GROMACS .gro file of C-alpha atoms in nm:
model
  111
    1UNK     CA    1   0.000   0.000   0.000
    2UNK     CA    2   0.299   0.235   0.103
    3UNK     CA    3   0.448   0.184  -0.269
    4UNK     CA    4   0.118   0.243  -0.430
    5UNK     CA    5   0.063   0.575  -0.251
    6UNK     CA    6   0.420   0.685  -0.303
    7UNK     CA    7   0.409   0.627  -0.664
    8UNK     CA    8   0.057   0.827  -0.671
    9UNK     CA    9   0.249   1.089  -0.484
   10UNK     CA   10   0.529   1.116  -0.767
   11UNK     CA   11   0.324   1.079  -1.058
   12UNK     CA   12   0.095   1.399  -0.932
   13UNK     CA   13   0.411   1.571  -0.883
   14UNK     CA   14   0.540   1.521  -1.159
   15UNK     CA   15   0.239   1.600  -1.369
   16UNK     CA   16   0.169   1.921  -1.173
   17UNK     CA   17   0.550   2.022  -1.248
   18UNK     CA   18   0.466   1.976  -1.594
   19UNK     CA   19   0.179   2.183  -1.630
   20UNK     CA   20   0.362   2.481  -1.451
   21UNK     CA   21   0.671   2.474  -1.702
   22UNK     CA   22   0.382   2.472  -1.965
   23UNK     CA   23   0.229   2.748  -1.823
   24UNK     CA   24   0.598   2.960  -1.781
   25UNK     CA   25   0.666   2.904  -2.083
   26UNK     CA   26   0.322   3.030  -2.246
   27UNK     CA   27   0.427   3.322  -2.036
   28UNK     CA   28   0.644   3.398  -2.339
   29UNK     CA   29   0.311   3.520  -2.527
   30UNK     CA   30   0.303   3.844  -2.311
   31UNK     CA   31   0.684   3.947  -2.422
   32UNK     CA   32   0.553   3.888  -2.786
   33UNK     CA   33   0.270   4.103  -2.730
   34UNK     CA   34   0.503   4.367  -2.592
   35UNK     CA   35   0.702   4.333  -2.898
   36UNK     CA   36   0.387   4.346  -3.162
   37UNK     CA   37   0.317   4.650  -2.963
   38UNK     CA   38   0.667   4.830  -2.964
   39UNK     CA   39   0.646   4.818  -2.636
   40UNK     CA   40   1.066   4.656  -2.662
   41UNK     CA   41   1.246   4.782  -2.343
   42UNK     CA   42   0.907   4.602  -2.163
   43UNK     CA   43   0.954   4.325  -2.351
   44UNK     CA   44   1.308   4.328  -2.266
   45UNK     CA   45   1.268   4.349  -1.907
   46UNK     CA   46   1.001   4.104  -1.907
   47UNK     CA   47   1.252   3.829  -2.085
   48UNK     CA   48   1.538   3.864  -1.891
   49UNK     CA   49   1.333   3.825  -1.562
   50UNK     CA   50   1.213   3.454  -1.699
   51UNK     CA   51   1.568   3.390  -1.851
   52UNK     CA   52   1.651   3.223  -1.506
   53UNK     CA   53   1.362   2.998  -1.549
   54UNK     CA   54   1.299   2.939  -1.879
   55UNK     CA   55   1.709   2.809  -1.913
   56UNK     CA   56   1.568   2.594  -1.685
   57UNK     CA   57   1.275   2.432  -1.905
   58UNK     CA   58   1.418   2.546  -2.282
   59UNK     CA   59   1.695   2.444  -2.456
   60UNK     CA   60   2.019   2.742  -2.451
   61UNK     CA   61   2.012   2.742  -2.786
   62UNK     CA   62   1.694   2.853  -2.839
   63UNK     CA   63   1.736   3.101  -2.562
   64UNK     CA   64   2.039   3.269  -2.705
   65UNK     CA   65   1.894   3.273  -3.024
   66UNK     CA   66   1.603   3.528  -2.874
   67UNK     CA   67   1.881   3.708  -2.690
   68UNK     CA   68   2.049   3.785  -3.033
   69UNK     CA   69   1.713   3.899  -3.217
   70UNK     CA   70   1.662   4.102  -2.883
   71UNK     CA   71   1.984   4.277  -2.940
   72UNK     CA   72   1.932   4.303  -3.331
   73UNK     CA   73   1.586   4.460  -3.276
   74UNK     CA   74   1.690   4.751  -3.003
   75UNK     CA   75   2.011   4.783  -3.222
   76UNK     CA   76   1.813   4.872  -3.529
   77UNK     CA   77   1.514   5.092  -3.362
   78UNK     CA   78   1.837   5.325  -3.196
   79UNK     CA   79   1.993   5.367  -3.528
   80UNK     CA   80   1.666   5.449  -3.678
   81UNK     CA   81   1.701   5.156  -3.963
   82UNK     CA   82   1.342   5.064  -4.044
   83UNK     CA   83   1.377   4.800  -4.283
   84UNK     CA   84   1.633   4.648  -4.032
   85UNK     CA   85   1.394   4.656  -3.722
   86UNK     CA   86   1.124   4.573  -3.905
   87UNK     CA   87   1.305   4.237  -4.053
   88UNK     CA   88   1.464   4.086  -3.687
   89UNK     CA   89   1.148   4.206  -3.520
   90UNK     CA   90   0.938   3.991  -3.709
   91UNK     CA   91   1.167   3.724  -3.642
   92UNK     CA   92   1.222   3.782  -3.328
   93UNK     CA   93   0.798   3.740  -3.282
   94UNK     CA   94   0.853   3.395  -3.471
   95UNK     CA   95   1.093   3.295  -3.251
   96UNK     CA   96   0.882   3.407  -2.937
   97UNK     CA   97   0.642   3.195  -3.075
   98UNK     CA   98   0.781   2.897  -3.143
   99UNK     CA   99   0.926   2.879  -2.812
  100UNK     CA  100   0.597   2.722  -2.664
  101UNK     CA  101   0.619   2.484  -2.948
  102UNK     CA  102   0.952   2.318  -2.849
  103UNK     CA  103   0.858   2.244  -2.485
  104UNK     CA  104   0.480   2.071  -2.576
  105UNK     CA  105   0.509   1.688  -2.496
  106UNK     CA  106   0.475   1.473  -2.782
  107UNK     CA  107   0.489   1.123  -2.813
  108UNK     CA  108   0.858   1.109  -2.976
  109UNK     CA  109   0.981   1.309  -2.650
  110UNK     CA  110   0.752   1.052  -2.442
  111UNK     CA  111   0.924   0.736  -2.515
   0.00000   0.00000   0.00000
């Protein structure tokens, strides 16, 4: 009986961890709506408060990869190039988005 409750125990915790890291990582929808918005030093704030966590649940690459189209994007909007800011901002909102997308569960990642 103790084995059966323990392993009830783990499974709950594990599948309430999982739906939090889902749910910081959807988080990520709120710096993209910053972004959309030109709201950027927000967004920027807003990102490197999660990086902690989301380096946690994402993989670096991915990560650094935002960090660079962050960079890109203020980069361009202080040197006033609008084709420029317009380009790595719209990546930078693809990336944001697909983000979400890496972490889902799927059966390949299951087994």
């Amino acid at each position: 009986m103790k084995r059966l409750l323990t392993a009830a125990v783990l499974c709950t915790v594990l599948i309430l961890g999982s739906v939090w890291s889902v749910r910081v990582v959807d988080n990520t929808a709120q710096v993209a709506l910053d972004v959309e918005n030109n709201r950027l030093n927000e967004a920027r704030e807003t990102w490197d408060a999660a990086q902690t966590l989301l380096g946690a649940l994402l993989l670096h690459s991915e990560i650094d990869q935002a960090d660079r189209l962050f960079d890109r994007v203020l980069a361009a909007q202080q040197n006033g190039l609008t084709d420029e800011f317009s380009l790595d901002r719209a990546e930078l909102l693809a990336q944001l988005r697909h983000l979400p997308e890496v972490q889902r569960p799927t059966l390949k990642n299951l087994f």
